[in-house]
Structure formats: C-alpha cells, structure tokens
XYZ file of C-alpha atoms in Angstrom:
534
model
C -55.930 -24.861 -55.021
C -58.860 -24.415 -57.476
C -61.871 -22.548 -59.056
C -62.354 -19.101 -58.292
C -60.180 -16.759 -55.654
C -62.570 -17.222 -52.954
C -62.696 -21.222 -53.687
C -59.242 -21.147 -53.620
C -58.895 -19.308 -50.002
C -61.831 -21.921 -49.053
C -59.100 -24.689 -49.640
C -56.218 -22.759 -48.133
C -58.299 -21.889 -45.318
C -59.331 -25.517 -44.666
C -55.631 -27.446 -44.851
C -54.108 -24.270 -42.803
C -56.427 -25.008 -40.071
C -56.620 -29.187 -40.314
C -52.925 -29.812 -40.336
C -52.069 -28.227 -37.071
C -55.563 -27.654 -35.710
C -54.669 -30.385 -32.476
C -50.999 -28.437 -31.816
C -53.039 -25.160 -32.048
C -55.900 -26.348 -29.467
C -53.203 -27.684 -26.883
C -51.210 -23.841 -27.713
C -54.389 -21.944 -27.246
C -55.600 -23.950 -24.104
C -52.294 -23.799 -22.515
C -51.477 -20.172 -23.769
C -55.162 -19.225 -22.151
C -54.442 -20.621 -18.828
C -51.255 -18.618 -18.713
C -52.768 -15.433 -18.286
C -53.736 -16.818 -14.409
C -50.053 -18.874 -14.002
C -49.085 -16.791 -10.913
C -52.717 -17.568 -9.514
C -52.111 -21.471 -10.517
C -49.107 -21.355 -8.654
C -50.461 -20.080 -5.712
C -52.885 -22.641 -5.440
C -50.419 -25.574 -6.451
C -48.514 -24.246 -3.521
C -51.078 -24.087 -0.755
C -48.370 -23.873 2.386
C -47.776 -20.468 1.111
C -49.630 -17.973 3.003
C -51.397 -15.168 1.615
C -49.349 -11.737 1.640
C -51.266 -9.229 4.366
C -52.262 -6.163 2.447
C -50.472 -2.872 3.504
C -50.115 0.299 2.023
C -46.946 0.266 -0.537
C -44.994 2.578 1.480
C -45.208 0.482 4.568
C -44.175 -2.801 2.524
C -41.054 -0.700 1.544
C -40.156 0.617 4.940
C -40.184 -2.763 6.267
C -37.902 -4.193 3.824
C -35.599 -1.340 3.713
C -35.131 -1.887 7.497
C -34.552 -5.763 7.036
C -31.866 -4.761 4.462
C -30.171 -2.053 6.237
C -29.670 -4.748 9.478
C -29.240 -7.879 7.875
C -27.385 -6.869 4.526
C -24.680 -4.258 5.321
C -22.041 -3.876 3.047
C -23.759 -5.457 0.025
C -23.150 -4.357 -3.602
C -26.556 -4.681 -4.587
C -30.299 -4.922 -2.463
C -33.310 -5.572 -4.440
C -37.234 -5.238 -3.322
C -40.088 -6.717 -4.515
C -43.486 -6.122 -3.277
C -46.599 -8.493 -3.683
C -48.221 -8.034 -7.003
C -50.801 -9.497 -9.470
C -48.373 -10.589 -11.717
C -45.018 -11.528 -10.152
C -44.192 -12.079 -6.709
C -46.520 -13.670 -4.309
C -44.999 -12.066 -0.886
C -42.899 -9.343 0.027
C -39.232 -10.175 -1.444
C -35.966 -9.093 -0.522
C -32.463 -10.301 -2.171
C -28.984 -9.006 -1.908
C -25.488 -9.772 -3.002
C -22.524 -9.415 -0.870
C -19.217 -8.182 -2.782
C -16.481 -10.966 -3.953
C -13.763 -11.438 -1.720
C -10.036 -11.645 -3.390
C -10.070 -15.344 -3.211
C -13.306 -15.851 -5.084
C -12.522 -19.509 -6.084
C -12.484 -20.559 -2.306
C -16.102 -19.431 -1.791
C -19.259 -20.800 -2.805
C -21.158 -18.018 -5.151
C -24.410 -18.799 -3.318
C -23.102 -18.284 -0.227
C -22.772 -14.396 -1.409
C -26.271 -14.016 -2.079
C -29.323 -14.041 0.020
C -33.232 -14.050 -0.604
C -36.215 -13.890 1.699
C -39.912 -13.426 1.566
C -40.721 -11.344 4.515
C -44.171 -10.508 6.683
C -45.568 -6.962 5.367
C -46.380 -5.860 8.428
C -43.658 -7.124 11.162
C -41.038 -7.637 8.121
C -39.879 -10.779 9.586
C -38.661 -13.649 7.334
C -41.532 -16.146 6.526
C -41.263 -19.962 7.563
C -42.441 -22.514 5.257
C -41.768 -24.969 3.014
C -43.463 -25.033 -0.150
C -44.381 -28.633 -1.872
C -41.879 -28.618 -5.105
C -44.427 -28.074 -7.966
C -44.479 -27.286 -11.456
C -47.057 -24.826 -10.917
C -48.681 -22.384 -13.578
C -45.476 -21.289 -15.106
C -44.630 -24.615 -16.665
C -48.109 -25.044 -17.690
C -48.257 -21.800 -19.218
C -44.904 -22.349 -20.694
C -46.023 -25.444 -22.784
C -47.969 -23.268 -25.170
C -44.233 -22.195 -27.033
C -42.232 -25.256 -25.855
C -44.152 -27.938 -26.174
C -42.242 -29.374 -23.133
C -40.861 -32.426 -23.913
C -39.492 -31.278 -27.339
C -35.899 -29.394 -27.361
C -36.616 -25.385 -26.472
C -35.261 -23.784 -29.711
C -36.711 -26.884 -31.836
C -40.199 -26.515 -30.260
C -39.966 -22.326 -30.831
C -39.343 -22.263 -34.454
C -42.273 -25.140 -34.608
C -44.590 -22.972 -32.656
C -43.514 -19.977 -34.633
C -44.076 -21.808 -37.924
C -47.249 -23.124 -36.672
C -48.551 -19.538 -35.436
C -47.684 -18.023 -39.286
C -49.816 -20.961 -40.766
C -52.696 -19.988 -37.938
C -52.190 -16.206 -39.173
C -52.808 -17.473 -42.700
C -55.957 -19.214 -41.664
C -57.301 -16.287 -40.422
C -57.061 -13.945 -42.919
C -58.015 -16.724 -45.790
C -60.907 -17.736 -43.250
C -62.072 -13.717 -43.464
C -61.992 -13.834 -47.356
C -63.421 -17.243 -47.654
C -66.627 -15.971 -45.507
C -67.748 -13.145 -47.853
C -71.120 -13.035 -45.517
C -69.401 -13.393 -42.368
C -71.398 -11.130 -40.335
C -74.212 -12.301 -41.514
C -73.123 -15.940 -40.745
C -72.373 -14.257 -36.999
C -75.957 -14.138 -36.673
C -77.032 -17.612 -37.910
C -77.218 -20.535 -35.888
C -79.076 -23.601 -37.223
C -79.232 -26.234 -34.072
C -79.637 -29.976 -34.868
C -78.673 -29.830 -38.455
C -75.001 -32.039 -38.427
C -72.436 -30.136 -40.195
C -74.048 -26.922 -40.880
C -74.468 -26.724 -37.331
C -70.933 -27.347 -36.673
C -69.918 -24.541 -39.470
C -72.490 -22.190 -37.701
C -70.961 -22.738 -34.151
C -67.608 -22.603 -36.088
C -68.402 -19.319 -37.806
C -70.086 -17.915 -34.266
C -67.226 -18.379 -32.032
C -64.504 -17.149 -35.197
C -66.316 -13.783 -35.933
C -66.645 -13.225 -31.996
C -62.920 -13.859 -31.075
C -61.958 -12.347 -34.301
C -60.290 -9.216 -32.978
C -58.545 -11.375 -30.217
C -57.443 -14.128 -32.641
C -55.791 -11.553 -34.925
C -54.065 -9.787 -31.964
C -52.743 -12.679 -30.456
C -51.382 -14.428 -33.323
C -49.919 -11.322 -34.783
C -48.224 -10.487 -31.417
C -46.961 -14.253 -31.212
C -44.905 -13.949 -34.290
C -43.308 -10.888 -33.082
C -42.204 -12.917 -30.161
C -40.329 -15.287 -32.906
C -39.100 -12.597 -35.399
C -35.732 -12.019 -33.720
C -34.975 -15.960 -34.079
C -36.317 -15.979 -37.580
C -34.719 -12.465 -38.745
C -32.106 -11.213 -35.960
C -31.209 -8.546 -38.415
C -34.407 -6.807 -37.780
C -33.042 -6.126 -34.436
C -29.768 -4.918 -35.245
C -31.172 -2.914 -38.472
C -32.880 -0.994 -35.904
C -29.645 0.418 -34.695
C -28.086 0.572 -38.069
C -26.349 -2.547 -37.993
C -23.911 -1.362 -35.156
C -23.439 -4.492 -33.029
C -22.274 -2.468 -30.037
C -25.286 0.065 -30.259
C -27.790 -2.482 -30.533
C -26.079 -4.498 -27.392
C -26.190 -1.176 -25.285
C -29.836 -0.210 -26.586
C -31.186 -3.785 -25.435
C -29.144 -4.274 -22.237
C -31.862 -2.747 -20.014
C -34.625 -4.679 -22.027
C -32.904 -8.291 -21.391
C -30.524 -8.060 -18.515
C -30.828 -6.175 -15.383
C -29.982 -2.513 -15.050
C -26.205 -1.753 -15.708
C -23.945 -1.689 -12.563
C -22.322 0.982 -11.398
C -18.811 0.707 -9.954
C -18.297 1.496 -6.152
C -16.466 4.439 -5.556
C -14.953 2.979 -1.998
C -16.150 6.290 -0.045
C -18.481 5.679 2.724
C -21.834 7.443 2.317
C -25.152 7.406 4.339
C -27.965 6.337 2.045
C -30.789 8.537 1.802
C -33.715 8.129 3.565
C -36.182 5.714 1.438
C -39.139 8.478 2.058
C -37.475 11.016 -0.327
C -37.182 8.550 -3.135
C -41.120 6.800 -2.553
C -42.229 10.755 -2.640
C -40.801 11.611 -6.112
C -41.787 7.973 -7.278
C -45.607 8.831 -6.275
C -45.280 12.278 -8.207
C -44.360 10.645 -11.155
C -46.297 7.383 -11.304
C -47.932 6.745 -8.366
C -47.002 4.115 -6.081
C -49.413 1.953 -6.984
C -47.489 1.299 -10.586
C -44.029 0.782 -8.415
C -43.417 -3.024 -8.553
C -39.585 -3.034 -7.221
C -36.471 -0.833 -6.294
C -33.147 -1.800 -7.094
C -30.467 -0.082 -4.614
C -27.081 -0.316 -6.309
C -24.002 0.011 -3.693
C -25.871 0.834 -0.778
C -23.552 2.860 1.905
C -21.471 4.010 -1.164
C -20.981 7.466 -2.263
C -21.585 6.094 -5.764
C -24.856 4.804 -5.229
C -28.226 4.515 -7.088
C -31.756 3.452 -6.764
C -33.526 2.138 -9.642
C -37.131 2.231 -9.469
C -39.216 -0.328 -11.738
C -42.836 -0.460 -12.817
C -45.333 -2.819 -12.395
C -45.943 -3.035 -16.044
C -48.938 -1.053 -15.831
C -48.361 0.180 -19.267
C -48.885 -1.918 -22.190
C -45.275 -2.016 -22.693
C -43.615 -5.304 -21.757
C -40.500 -3.575 -20.807
C -41.038 -1.386 -18.054
C -39.009 1.785 -17.581
C -37.530 2.713 -14.803
C -36.806 6.072 -12.819
C -33.098 6.534 -11.012
C -32.247 8.238 -8.148
C -28.793 9.341 -6.401
C -28.882 6.708 -3.548
C -26.712 9.483 -1.125
C -28.873 12.700 -1.596
C -32.187 10.843 -3.512
C -31.574 13.412 -6.336
C -33.800 12.300 -9.330
C -31.296 11.621 -12.439
C -33.380 10.402 -15.439
C -35.943 8.158 -16.360
C -34.855 5.237 -18.664
C -37.386 4.560 -21.173
C -37.314 0.622 -22.010
C -36.044 1.778 -25.638
C -35.979 5.174 -27.851
C -36.387 3.608 -31.160
C -40.066 3.113 -32.341
C -39.467 0.092 -34.062
C -38.549 -1.297 -30.361
C -41.614 0.269 -28.902
C -43.985 -1.193 -31.315
C -42.481 -4.694 -30.859
C -42.657 -4.254 -26.910
C -46.094 -3.073 -27.013
C -47.067 -6.210 -29.038
C -45.549 -8.498 -26.594
C -47.222 -6.961 -23.612
C -50.505 -7.234 -25.557
C -49.637 -11.269 -25.891
C -48.799 -11.990 -22.573
C -51.317 -9.419 -20.926
C -48.570 -8.488 -18.386
C -50.299 -4.768 -18.108
C -53.967 -6.188 -17.696
C -55.880 -5.887 -14.385
C -57.951 -8.675 -12.773
C -61.128 -7.989 -15.208
C -58.953 -7.649 -18.401
C -57.487 -10.654 -17.898
C -60.777 -12.740 -17.220
C -61.640 -11.033 -20.514
C -58.274 -12.282 -22.033
C -59.113 -15.563 -20.526
C -62.342 -16.136 -21.934
C -61.505 -14.909 -24.815
C -58.674 -17.283 -25.419
C -61.260 -19.991 -24.264
C -63.591 -18.840 -27.338
C -60.844 -19.330 -29.727
C -60.033 -22.704 -28.498
C -63.578 -23.861 -29.009
C -63.217 -22.090 -32.749
C -60.166 -24.471 -33.327
C -62.284 -27.366 -31.902
C -65.558 -26.816 -33.775
C -64.046 -26.444 -37.071
C -62.044 -29.895 -36.659
C -65.261 -31.496 -35.734
C -67.034 -29.627 -38.540
C -64.254 -31.000 -41.162
C -65.101 -34.623 -40.067
C -69.107 -34.112 -39.812
C -69.237 -32.998 -43.549
C -67.465 -36.159 -44.795
C -68.991 -38.191 -42.350
C -72.337 -37.332 -44.029
C -71.051 -37.472 -47.678
C -68.854 -40.820 -47.110
C -70.809 -44.211 -46.334
C -69.264 -45.560 -42.642
C -68.108 -48.664 -44.944
C -65.921 -46.381 -47.360
C -64.288 -44.171 -44.411
C -60.721 -44.665 -44.696
C -58.138 -45.354 -41.617
C -56.971 -41.484 -42.322
C -60.423 -40.484 -41.735
C -60.848 -42.226 -38.447
C -57.343 -41.327 -36.996
C -58.688 -37.645 -37.375
C -61.667 -38.600 -35.850
C -59.855 -40.209 -32.710
C -57.354 -37.241 -32.803
C -60.060 -34.768 -32.609
C -62.018 -36.932 -29.669
C -58.718 -37.448 -27.521
C -57.392 -34.107 -28.389
C -60.491 -31.870 -27.733
C -62.207 -33.531 -24.868
C -58.967 -35.322 -23.663
C -56.793 -32.476 -22.918
C -59.156 -30.931 -20.264
C -58.853 -34.259 -18.480
C -55.452 -34.183 -18.609
C -55.139 -30.608 -17.276
C -57.088 -31.377 -14.535
C -54.938 -34.837 -13.830
C -52.293 -32.134 -13.516
C -53.858 -30.269 -10.722
C -55.084 -33.566 -8.916
C -51.380 -35.097 -9.258
C -50.203 -31.959 -7.619
C -52.529 -32.718 -4.495
C -52.309 -36.366 -4.497
C -48.524 -37.218 -4.798
C -46.313 -37.298 -2.062
C -44.953 -34.248 -0.807
C -41.360 -35.773 -0.119
C -41.429 -37.623 -3.633
C -38.058 -36.875 -5.457
C -38.742 -34.974 -8.734
C -42.296 -34.381 -7.857
C -42.672 -31.366 -10.309
C -41.622 -33.288 -13.118
C -44.247 -36.060 -12.359
C -47.217 -33.798 -12.362
C -46.166 -32.830 -15.712
C -45.804 -36.510 -16.723
C -49.286 -37.412 -14.960
C -50.877 -34.839 -17.266
C -49.334 -36.694 -20.369
C -50.111 -40.091 -19.461
C -53.605 -39.041 -18.778
C -53.558 -36.833 -22.156
C -52.039 -40.131 -23.835
C -54.700 -42.573 -22.456
C -57.445 -40.140 -23.961
C -55.871 -39.658 -27.205
C -56.065 -44.221 -27.488
C -59.544 -44.396 -25.547
C -61.677 -43.778 -29.279
C -60.050 -46.398 -30.388
C -61.809 -48.829 -28.339
C -65.063 -47.051 -28.003
C -67.848 -45.908 -30.245
C -67.627 -42.339 -31.719
C -70.666 -40.955 -29.841
C -69.853 -42.744 -26.630
C -66.284 -41.541 -26.738
C -67.047 -38.108 -26.973
C -69.349 -38.682 -24.354
C -67.507 -40.507 -21.970
C -64.520 -38.275 -22.095
C -66.590 -35.053 -21.590
C -67.714 -36.709 -18.524
C -64.488 -37.891 -17.336
C -63.454 -34.270 -17.666
C -66.797 -33.067 -15.562
C -65.739 -35.689 -12.711
C -62.081 -34.569 -12.739
C -62.444 -30.766 -12.396
C -65.039 -31.279 -9.914
C -63.129 -33.597 -7.878
C -60.437 -30.956 -7.897
C -62.254 -29.028 -5.089
C -63.054 -31.938 -3.207
C -59.214 -33.644 -3.173
C -58.101 -30.009 -2.108
C -60.538 -30.161 0.789
C -59.285 -33.687 1.831
C -55.555 -33.250 1.412
C -55.198 -29.390 2.792
C -56.158 -26.952 4.967
C -56.751 -24.367 1.860
C -60.247 -25.631 0.813
C -62.958 -23.463 -0.768
C -64.865 -22.560 2.588
C -61.355 -22.148 4.578
C -59.922 -19.691 1.579
C -63.326 -17.791 1.545
C -63.431 -17.296 5.579
C -59.874 -15.936 5.373
C -61.184 -13.504 1.823
C -58.167 -15.586 -0.166
C -59.897 -14.917 -3.356
C -56.889 -16.471 -5.271
C -57.355 -19.980 -3.718
C -61.211 -19.597 -3.452
C -61.262 -18.412 -7.008
C -59.361 -21.524 -8.432
C -61.874 -23.808 -6.615
C -65.068 -22.052 -8.116
C -63.750 -22.048 -11.386
C -62.906 -25.810 -11.326
C -66.354 -26.199 -10.036
C -68.164 -23.975 -12.893
C -65.899 -25.971 -15.730
C -66.991 -29.058 -13.943
C -70.329 -27.921 -14.055
C -70.070 -27.028 -17.829
C -68.430 -30.414 -19.183
C -71.346 -32.271 -17.537
C -73.937 -30.562 -19.174
C -72.269 -30.608 -22.516
C -71.673 -34.069 -22.116
C -75.537 -35.221 -21.049
C -76.248 -33.436 -24.474
C -74.154 -35.962 -26.407
C -76.695 -38.939 -26.621
C -76.115 -42.132 -28.298
C -79.326 -41.627 -30.629
C -80.662 -39.099 -32.710
C -78.711 -36.639 -30.274
C -75.628 -37.679 -31.945
C -76.488 -35.673 -34.855
C -75.053 -32.921 -33.328
C -71.806 -34.561 -33.856
C -72.439 -35.556 -37.373
C -73.830 -39.268 -37.353
C -72.606 -41.032 -40.780
C -75.173 -41.237 -43.749
C -75.469 -43.093 -46.957
C -74.034 -41.101 -49.386
C -72.727 -42.131 -52.981
C -70.884 -38.696 -53.745
C -67.658 -38.209 -52.785
C -66.393 -34.655 -51.067
C -66.215 -32.186 -53.819
C -64.286 -29.587 -51.665
C -62.642 -29.254 -48.461
C-alpha cells in the first residue's frame, strides 16, 4: 500500500478483485442460475409432465386418500405439493415399521415414494432421463464441482471474504461514486471500461453487499463453530436440541400401540388456512397414522424470508392444534436464517427471483468489466513488445473465462439433449462436456489475436444459446411452440431466455470490430511510462 488512505484502498480494491476475479465470475454466474434451478431441472427432464394446477385442498385430499389406501400401518406419511421451489409434482412417501429381524430386510423395501396426478391421484408413470440438472449447476457456485467438498467450501468462504473487502474498499476508493454512476464516456478505451465498471458496480451495490455478507453467514459455522454453540450458552445438548428442527426432520413421536382413527384431513387444513393461508402450506408429515399417539406437522413453503420455515403441530386423532414450532427462539439464529433466506431467495415469488437473477447478471458483468479494465489500462500504458507473459496470461484468462463460460454452460444444456438417453454415467458426462468446452475456450485465445478471440467466442456463445431451443425442438416434443400451446411456461420461458441471451451475445460480438472498434477493448498503444499505480 502507498500514498493516502484512499490510494491505499484503491490498491487493495484492485488486487483483491484481480487475484480471484475469474473464480468470482464463475461463482456469480452459476449462483445466479441457481435462482431458477428447479426450472432448469424441469427443462432438463422433458419427459416429466407438467403438474395440473388444482386447489391446494384438492391436491392434499387425493394424496391423503392414496396413502390411506396404499400405506396402512406406516410409521410416517409425507405429502409435498407441487411448488415453485421444491417439487415438480404432487409427491407422497411413507416408511413402514422395521420388523423384528431388521437385518434380513432391505431398508429400501420399507420405504415408498410416488408422484401422483393432482386430479386423479394415480401414480404417474414416466422415466426421466438421468441428468445433473439445475441443482448440480447451482451447487457449483460453492463446491466448485471437481474439488473436495470441504476444501471447496473453505476456499469459497475465503474468496467471499475477499470480495466483501473489495466491495468496501471500492466504495472508499470511489469518493465520487454517485457522480461516476451517471458518467459514461464511450469509445474511450480503458476510461470507458472503468465507467462501465462503476455503472454496473453502483447499480448492483445493494445486491452485492447483501449476497456477499449473507454468503459469509453460510460458512461461519465451519469457520467458527463456537458461534452457534455460544448462542446456546456453550451447552452442547441444548444446542443439539435447538438445532434439531433446523437441520433434520421433525423429532419422532413414539407409537403408543393403541389403534385410533386418524382425523379427517379437512379439520387440519381448515386450521392451517386460518393461521397461514393454504397458499403458504408446502407439506404435511403424519407421524404414526392410525395410532393414538399420532401427530400431523404442517410445514410452510418459505413464503417468509427465513430459510428454515416454522411448522404447525396438530393431534393426529382429534385434529386439535398443539403448537407452532418456530425454527428457533434465538435472535442470533433468526438473523442468520434471514440472511441465508435472502441469499437463497427461497421466499421470493417469480418476479422477485427475476430481479435477483438480473442483479446477479449485473454483478457478474461488474466483475468482468473490472477485469477487462485492468488489462486495458496497462495495455495503453505499456507497449505491446514490453508486455510480459504474465500480462498475456491474464488477458487470455479474461477472454476464456468471461466469453468462454457462457459457451460452456450452453454446451451443458446441449449435452442434455444430445447425449444418448441410455448412456452410462450420463449425468456426469453432461458436466464433463461443460468443463471440456470451457477448457477449450480458455486455450483458444492463445492461438488467436485478442480482438478476434473476444469476437469469435461471443459469437460461439450466441450460436450455442440460439441452438438450444432448436436442438430441443429436434430431439423432444417439448419444443417452444408445444410448450406455449399447453401453457407450460417453465419450458417455454427457458427456451425464450436462451433466444434472448443468444441475440444479446450476437449483438455484443458484432460490436467488437477488428479495427477501430477494438478500442473498446483497449488497443495497444505505444507508451514509455510504466504503470504508476494498480
């Protein structure tokens, strides 16, 4: 660090951002896609029929009837209705009691699970292709996929902390931050990239602060497990009891062994409607159905901001309300759950998730423009013949990461449609295809001029995105027109988003010229002075 406090903050902001900008870009892009991970799952399993929309009361009614008929004597029933964030169909599951000779029985034979038609209550018979889906794509933003999970988790935690530091120092460094927000000078080389970086950074600043700070809350228990234990007075048993409902399923109730008829479902649903509204009901768990010591536990759909939802507990025989179980009585745990809920966006409706998605893309673009600005500024100051291998390495990483990652993600979706459905390890090869294409994009700039590499990779991203709905139409019956015809807006929305992104990348690529327009990327100029500051 050097000079004044602001100069020191500028130096720290620059190097904190640069050292991990490529990993941060990957984290932001894949994390942003996570706001629609269930919709991506749905698109990557075109064999799954769309759930028929019926009133909540009717959906639970057909599920209840199915369980009464097909799982008598079970120790637990579970019902989960179709929802925007968790389940694509009405789902029922159960677990039978273990026999005396438990070792002689396959544990899986004691469990049942079915997806039901929401109107008829009949099990749906379809075989969906093996796929990594949106869940694996989303999890990449914190487990980095090929790295051991606990190592990746710690790495991402450290990088998140550095990003938080970069954001704070960036605010200090830009003392005229709001003036700079309204300043953009096009076709000025490095100056234009800095203006764009400032514009994107300031416009997404609240989101960046929230997503980074809440991300740190995710890893705090791994870094400092004493925080949770301290919240419970360092009483290990109390801490375990207090977090049981957060981390695991509801505590089990012992069977009495005395048969008793289970209450009519309508009695419970009426009380849930009075307290929450049925639109906020996500699932029902019935412990010990048909036993005098039965409980019915209603779970919310995370309509509130808290990541860990509360639950309502009813007597399974009389239907009498027993208690509402909050996720935690502690303010510190409530705060952490709110931060995690903000980060995940589980509470958000479709419009809010789109806002999160757009903010995530703007944050990704802010990281990208900052990385490009660093090379553009130094290219302007240092003659090309004096640029060392390190500078060339950073330049190639910028191109291969910023322009190459969209190509790789598009390849991931194309692999879902092009790989043979019966292929062994098919889900793994979808991911392998993504990283193989990304590796090729990282090496590609080594063999092309800088401006051509930028232009050609963005054109590749455009072609790949535009190809997704076309390949989808050729290989499945779930194409765009068919999806619109049956009002399946999840599949239709995915295809339309790919078309919009493809056109956007095509426009971006067309604006990257080979001659004078290349000034937007910082064309090398002769200069005798070395870089005076980062």
